[in-house]
Amino acid sequence: MPGTADIASSMSQTQAERMRSVFINVSKIPLLFLFLYMFVCSLDVLSSAFQLAGGKVAGDIFNDNAILSNPVAGLVVGILVTVLVQSSSTSTSIVVSLVSSGLLNVRSAIPILMGSNIGTSVTNTIVALMQAGERDEFERAFAGATVHDCFNWLSVLVLLPLEATTGLLRRLSQAVVDTFHISSGDKAPEMLKVMTEPLTKLIIQLDKSVITGIAMGDEAMSNRSLVRVWCKNHILTSSVNVSVGDSFNCTSVQPCWQSNATTWTTQNMTLLVNIEKCSHLFVDSWLSDLAVGLILLACSLLLLCTCLLLLVKLLNSLLQGQVAKAIQRIINTDFPYPFGWLAGYLAILVGAGMTFVVQSSSVFTSAITPLIGIGVISIERAYPLTLGSNIGTTTTAILAALASPGDKLAAAFQVALCHFFFNILGILLWYPVPTTRLPIRMARTLGQRTAKYRWFAVLYLLLCFLLLPSLVFALSMAGWQIMAGVGVPFAAALLLVSVVNMLQVHRPGCLPVRLQSWDFLPVWMHSLQPLDTLLTKVTLCCAKGASEPDLIQCSMDHDGPQKRISSFMDCGNHA
């Protein structure tokens, strides 16, 4: 029987261990906020890096109004430009500037806004790639990130043709502008900028008016650097004497006089005087914008990956056991019957409010992606949060439009409203009825596919945000006849395959025996396994430092009678 002293000693040790555990967990919370802050700052610097690398190209694209008059081309331009500058706020502000200045009409601006909605979702998809180390986490994180992509693509597939034929968004926004007496308001709050700018301004500062100037056709802006050099300047106005030839040319309101057969007058001249230089790292750099952008791109991605990995590890250590279960119950549990459906709409309001606070849908969706990966937030709850984030980012755009000058207010406000109504109609299409929540099922399928073939995530990014938009853009520029000739058969084939897939799963008896599975096709036409085998074999050969004969043997194994590679390790064993 243990003595009283042993029991007391054991209890004191247990209490000391509990206190030590509580102290360690509490000390992790400031680290969590620090890593989250650095994560948000890295996203800001990443956006600046993309703007430096591709901002002028984006401005040149916006400057071509002949391209933007084509709805499909406008959609692709919105995607590519937002991917280049990594900010839907930047691309949207350029569109607002073009519309308010009369260089672009509202009809042409709407497809670009739809494209910017798609392009902004690339950020959280990139963030999901950082969780590729653990298969289950990667599946959940990638599904949570791509649910945003799926929603945007599905909304565009329905609303872009509808807008092109009926002008629904344009007419709806015009009716609101005409109905309400809208007056200029305050600028949109920049709560997140107040916290991040003290650090990010020490790294890089950009002159975003250069991109806008190029988009508006100002040739002088083409030779200016996006890197801001002077942060403070002053406009001096002075009166100077100028000759006007003779008294007949004297049109100034200032008095004129003659001296030695020359008529003189006084005119006011303004001069921009630079007062104080900026204090960031690249203020006196001799590097080009592209070089600075690539340097910042590499550094910000490294910081992004590091912060994300540390965030995930900290969250995993904090959200364990009963704590994790309690948080999951709070976030993912629905209201009691019959009000269970209200939980999703409350999540939409939370997503909109949080995005309004941080002023960035990319930051909000990127921040919840790790939480989806570790299982704290389910994809069913992440979906309405993402939809709310889409609304939140348009609300800040509306406030920014309200700060426009009086003569530009109506056009700017109408463009912002088009963006808002696009997301509202998308939510009405793909959320209220549970059977129409296709983005969740599509995202789950993508998550399962990327968990099995991790390289598929990179292929998905390149295909959806670069290769496919570029191909559609090229076809749209070739003329509607060529685009219809290529697009209609492709769309019909895609629709047919989708219908057959659904029937194979739910009603196989309705199909001919041959079509009840795709096994009659070559393997590479209905499975990614052959491509995965090839990529794995090449990777193994490169990793093992295979000599040239070994590589030849690898190729012979692939092209031999087996017609496909049956073993990943055979090639690696040759090395």
Tab-separated table of N, CA and C in Angstrom, residues 136-217:
chain	number	residue	atom	x	y	z
A	136	ASP	N	-4.135	12.744	-46.007
A	136	ASP	CA	-5.514	13.055	-45.604
A	136	ASP	C	-5.721	14.560	-45.458
A	137	GLU	N	-4.739	15.241	-44.853
A	137	GLU	CA	-4.828	16.698	-44.722
A	137	GLU	C	-4.877	17.352	-46.090
A	138	PHE	N	-4.065	16.852	-47.013
A	138	PHE	CA	-4.013	17.425	-48.357
A	138	PHE	C	-5.351	17.257	-49.065
A	139	GLU	N	-5.965	16.088	-48.890
A	139	GLU	CA	-7.269	15.846	-49.523
A	139	GLU	C	-8.311	16.845	-49.028
A	140	ARG	N	-8.358	17.033	-47.705
A	140	ARG	CA	-9.336	17.964	-47.147
A	140	ARG	C	-9.014	19.410	-47.524
A	141	ALA	N	-7.733	19.791	-47.428
A	141	ALA	CA	-7.354	21.176	-47.723
A	141	ALA	C	-7.599	21.523	-49.186
A	142	PHE	N	-7.243	20.622	-50.090
A	142	PHE	CA	-7.423	20.899	-51.514
A	142	PHE	C	-8.904	20.950	-51.873
A	143	ALA	N	-9.699	20.081	-51.255
A	143	ALA	CA	-11.147	20.136	-51.498
A	143	ALA	C	-11.720	21.451	-50.968
A	144	GLY	N	-11.268	21.879	-49.782
A	144	GLY	CA	-11.759	23.137	-49.221
A	144	GLY	C	-11.362	24.346	-50.040
A	145	ALA	N	-10.187	24.278	-50.676
A	145	ALA	CA	-9.727	25.400	-51.502
A	145	ALA	C	-10.449	25.427	-52.855
A	146	THR	N	-10.611	24.276	-53.463
A	146	THR	CA	-11.183	24.233	-54.813
A	146	THR	C	-12.697	24.363	-54.826
A	147	VAL	N	-13.351	24.296	-53.653
A	147	VAL	CA	-14.798	24.527	-53.646
A	147	VAL	C	-15.092	25.961	-54.096
A	148	HIS	N	-14.158	26.869	-53.826
A	148	HIS	CA	-14.260	28.246	-54.296
A	148	HIS	C	-14.164	28.300	-55.822
A	149	ASP	N	-13.191	27.578	-56.372
A	149	ASP	CA	-13.022	27.530	-57.830
A	149	ASP	C	-14.270	26.967	-58.509
A	150	CYS	N	-14.764	25.849	-57.955
A	150	CYS	CA	-15.918	25.182	-58.578
A	150	CYS	C	-17.140	26.092	-58.575
A	151	PHE	N	-17.363	26.785	-57.469
A	151	PHE	CA	-18.498	27.705	-57.400
A	151	PHE	C	-18.364	28.804	-58.456
A	152	ASN	N	-17.189	29.392	-58.558
A	152	ASN	CA	-16.986	30.488	-59.518
A	152	ASN	C	-17.142	30.017	-60.955
A	153	TRP	N	-16.570	28.858	-61.293
A	153	TRP	CA	-16.665	28.356	-62.659
A	153	TRP	C	-18.119	28.016	-63.019
A	154	LEU	N	-18.828	27.358	-62.115
A	154	LEU	CA	-20.220	27.005	-62.390
A	154	LEU	C	-21.083	28.257	-62.542
A	155	SER	N	-20.848	29.257	-61.694
A	155	SER	CA	-21.610	30.507	-61.788
A	155	SER	C	-21.374	31.194	-63.125
A	156	VAL	N	-20.117	31.190	-63.566
A	156	VAL	CA	-19.782	31.829	-64.848
A	156	VAL	C	-20.425	31.074	-66.008
A	157	LEU	N	-20.404	29.744	-65.950
A	157	LEU	CA	-20.987	28.948	-67.038
A	157	LEU	C	-22.475	29.236	-67.221
A	158	VAL	N	-23.166	29.598	-66.137
A	158	VAL	CA	-24.597	29.910	-66.235
A	158	VAL	C	-24.831	31.391	-66.518
A	159	LEU	N	-24.140	32.268	-65.771
A	159	LEU	CA	-24.465	33.695	-65.803
A	159	LEU	C	-23.822	34.451	-66.958
A	160	LEU	N	-22.672	33.990	-67.476
A	160	LEU	CA	-22.059	34.703	-68.605
A	160	LEU	C	-22.927	34.620	-69.862
A	161	PRO	N	-23.386	33.430	-70.286
A	161	PRO	CA	-24.310	33.406	-71.437
A	161	PRO	C	-25.603	34.170	-71.177
A	162	LEU	N	-26.100	34.092	-69.927
A	162	LEU	CA	-27.325	34.812	-69.589
A	162	LEU	C	-27.116	36.323	-69.694
A	163	GLU	N	-25.966	36.791	-69.231
A	163	GLU	CA	-25.664	38.221	-69.300
A	163	GLU	C	-25.454	38.661	-70.748
A	164	ALA	N	-24.781	37.826	-71.553
A	164	ALA	CA	-24.513	38.186	-72.945
A	164	ALA	C	-25.804	38.284	-73.761
A	165	THR	N	-26.810	37.483	-73.410
A	165	THR	CA	-28.046	37.483	-74.196
A	165	THR	C	-29.107	38.442	-73.656
A	166	THR	N	-29.151	38.621	-72.333
A	166	THR	CA	-30.226	39.435	-71.745
A	166	THR	C	-29.737	40.697	-71.052
A	167	GLY	N	-28.440	40.766	-70.693
A	167	GLY	CA	-27.955	41.924	-69.948
A	167	GLY	C	-28.535	41.998	-68.543
A	168	LEU	N	-28.736	40.841	-67.903
A	168	LEU	CA	-29.426	40.795	-66.613
A	168	LEU	C	-28.710	41.633	-65.550
A	169	LEU	N	-27.408	41.390	-65.356
A	169	LEU	CA	-26.672	42.111	-64.310
A	169	LEU	C	-26.611	43.602	-64.602
A	170	ARG	N	-26.407	43.948	-65.864
A	170	ARG	CA	-26.313	45.366	-66.239
A	170	ARG	C	-27.641	46.081	-65.983
A	171	ARG	N	-28.734	45.456	-66.368
A	171	ARG	CA	-30.048	46.084	-66.167
A	171	ARG	C	-30.403	46.162	-64.678
A	172	LEU	N	-30.076	45.110	-63.936
A	172	LEU	CA	-30.389	45.092	-62.513
A	172	LEU	C	-29.615	46.178	-61.766
A	173	SER	N	-28.317	46.286	-62.060
A	173	SER	CA	-27.504	47.304	-61.392
A	173	SER	C	-27.910	48.713	-61.820
A	174	GLN	N	-28.280	48.873	-63.084
A	174	GLN	CA	-28.722	50.186	-63.564
A	174	GLN	C	-30.013	50.605	-62.880
A	175	ALA	N	-30.912	49.647	-62.637
A	175	ALA	CA	-32.165	49.959	-61.953
A	175	ALA	C	-31.907	50.434	-60.527
A	176	VAL	N	-30.932	49.803	-59.855
A	176	VAL	CA	-30.603	50.227	-58.489
A	176	VAL	C	-30.002	51.630	-58.498
A	177	VAL	N	-29.084	51.891	-59.442
A	177	VAL	CA	-28.453	53.210	-59.532
A	177	VAL	C	-29.500	54.285	-59.814
A	178	ASP	N	-30.445	53.979	-60.689
A	178	ASP	CA	-31.469	54.964	-61.044
A	178	ASP	C	-32.483	55.184	-59.922
A	179	THR	N	-32.707	54.150	-59.114
A	179	THR	CA	-33.735	54.236	-58.083
A	179	THR	C	-33.278	55.042	-56.865
A	180	PHE	N	-32.042	54.784	-56.427
A	180	PHE	CA	-31.559	55.403	-55.197
A	180	PHE	C	-30.737	56.649	-55.510
A	181	HIS	N	-30.853	57.628	-54.646
A	181	HIS	CA	-30.030	58.836	-54.746
A	181	HIS	C	-28.735	58.568	-54.002
A	182	ILE	N	-27.684	58.272	-54.750
A	182	ILE	CA	-26.414	57.854	-54.159
A	182	ILE	C	-25.472	59.043	-54.102
A	183	SER	N	-24.933	59.293	-52.946
A	183	SER	CA	-23.975	60.394	-52.778
A	183	SER	C	-22.622	59.831	-52.404
A	184	SER	N	-21.601	60.603	-52.671
A	184	SER	CA	-20.234	60.165	-52.409
A	184	SER	C	-20.031	59.945	-50.918
A	185	GLY	N	-19.378	58.861	-50.581
A	185	GLY	CA	-19.172	58.521	-49.173
A	185	GLY	C	-17.716	58.462	-48.809
A	186	ASP	N	-17.460	57.887	-47.640
A	186	ASP	CA	-16.083	57.766	-47.173
A	186	ASP	C	-15.411	56.594	-47.866
A	187	LYS	N	-14.090	56.607	-47.778
A	187	LYS	CA	-13.326	55.503	-48.347
A	187	LYS	C	-13.562	54.244	-47.533
A	188	ALA	N	-13.399	53.115	-48.213
A	188	ALA	CA	-13.566	51.843	-47.519
A	188	ALA	C	-12.498	51.691	-46.438
A	189	PRO	N	-12.866	51.143	-45.286
A	189	PRO	CA	-11.878	50.992	-44.218
A	189	PRO	C	-10.794	50.004	-44.610
A	190	GLU	N	-9.600	50.234	-44.137
A	190	GLU	CA	-8.468	49.364	-44.440
A	190	GLU	C	-7.877	48.859	-43.135
A	191	MET	N	-8.674	48.058	-42.416
A	191	MET	CA	-8.260	47.593	-41.097
A	191	MET	C	-7.059	46.678	-41.166
A	192	LEU	N	-7.031	45.803	-42.174
A	192	LEU	CA	-5.904	44.884	-42.293
A	192	LEU	C	-4.634	45.629	-42.674
A	193	LYS	N	-4.754	46.631	-43.559
A	193	LYS	CA	-3.589	47.400	-43.987
A	193	LYS	C	-2.922	48.106	-42.816
A	194	VAL	N	-3.739	48.565	-41.874
A	194	VAL	CA	-3.182	49.262	-40.712
A	194	VAL	C	-2.223	48.355	-39.954
A	195	MET	N	-2.523	47.057	-39.919
A	195	MET	CA	-1.674	46.115	-39.187
A	195	MET	C	-0.483	45.632	-40.008
A	196	THR	N	-0.668	45.427	-41.302
A	196	THR	CA	0.400	44.819	-42.105
A	196	THR	C	1.339	45.836	-42.750
A	197	GLU	N	0.861	47.034	-43.040
A	197	GLU	CA	1.694	48.006	-43.754
A	197	GLU	C	2.974	48.404	-43.025
A	198	PRO	N	2.981	48.511	-41.677
A	198	PRO	CA	4.260	48.852	-41.026
A	198	PRO	C	5.395	47.906	-41.394
A	199	LEU	N	5.080	46.644	-41.643
A	199	LEU	CA	6.127	45.696	-42.042
A	199	LEU	C	6.308	45.655	-43.552
A	200	THR	N	5.202	45.531	-44.282
A	200	THR	CA	5.324	45.371	-45.735
A	200	THR	C	5.879	46.625	-46.412
A	201	LYS	N	5.630	47.806	-45.824
A	201	LYS	CA	6.175	49.036	-46.408
A	201	LYS	C	7.689	49.108	-46.284
A	202	LEU	N	8.253	48.374	-45.342
A	202	LEU	CA	9.714	48.326	-45.209
A	202	LEU	C	10.338	47.407	-46.254
A	203	ILE	N	9.516	46.539	-46.858
A	203	ILE	CA	10.023	45.590	-47.858
A	203	ILE	C	9.857	46.151	-49.266
A	204	ILE	N	8.648	46.578	-49.616
A	204	ILE	CA	8.390	47.092	-50.964
A	204	ILE	C	7.173	48.009	-50.926
A	205	GLN	N	7.210	49.036	-51.763
A	205	GLN	CA	6.054	49.901	-51.965
A	205	GLN	C	5.884	50.100	-53.460
A	206	LEU	N	4.641	50.023	-53.915
A	206	LEU	CA	4.354	50.088	-55.350
A	206	LEU	C	3.568	51.342	-55.688
A	207	ASP	N	3.786	51.809	-56.904
A	207	ASP	CA	2.998	52.911	-57.449
A	207	ASP	C	1.961	52.300	-58.382
A	208	LYS	N	0.791	51.963	-57.831
A	208	LYS	CA	-0.230	51.249	-58.603
A	208	LYS	C	-0.868	52.123	-59.676
A	209	SER	N	-0.627	53.429	-59.608
A	209	SER	CA	-1.176	54.297	-60.648
A	209	SER	C	-0.530	54.025	-62.004
A	210	VAL	N	0.653	53.369	-61.991
A	210	VAL	CA	1.325	53.030	-63.255
A	210	VAL	C	0.491	52.023	-64.034
A	211	ILE	N	-0.007	50.975	-63.347
A	211	ILE	CA	-0.829	49.963	-64.024
A	211	ILE	C	-2.103	50.597	-64.561
A	212	THR	N	-2.735	51.420	-63.720
A	212	THR	CA	-3.970	52.089	-64.149
A	212	THR	C	-3.704	53.020	-65.320
A	213	GLY	N	-2.579	53.750	-65.269
A	213	GLY	CA	-2.227	54.663	-66.355
A	213	GLY	C	-2.006	53.944	-67.667
A	214	ILE	N	-1.303	52.801	-67.620
A	214	ILE	CA	-1.081	52.009	-68.834
A	214	ILE	C	-2.410	51.502	-69.375
A	215	ALA	N	-3.288	51.041	-68.469
A	215	ALA	CA	-4.600	50.538	-68.895
A	215	ALA	C	-5.424	51.636	-69.555
A	216	MET	N	-5.214	52.890	-69.138
A	216	MET	CA	-5.991	54.010	-69.685
A	216	MET	C	-5.307	54.654	-70.879
A	217	GLY	N	-4.185	54.037	-71.346
A	217	GLY	CA	-3.539	54.494	-72.572
A	217	GLY	C	-2.517	55.588	-72.394
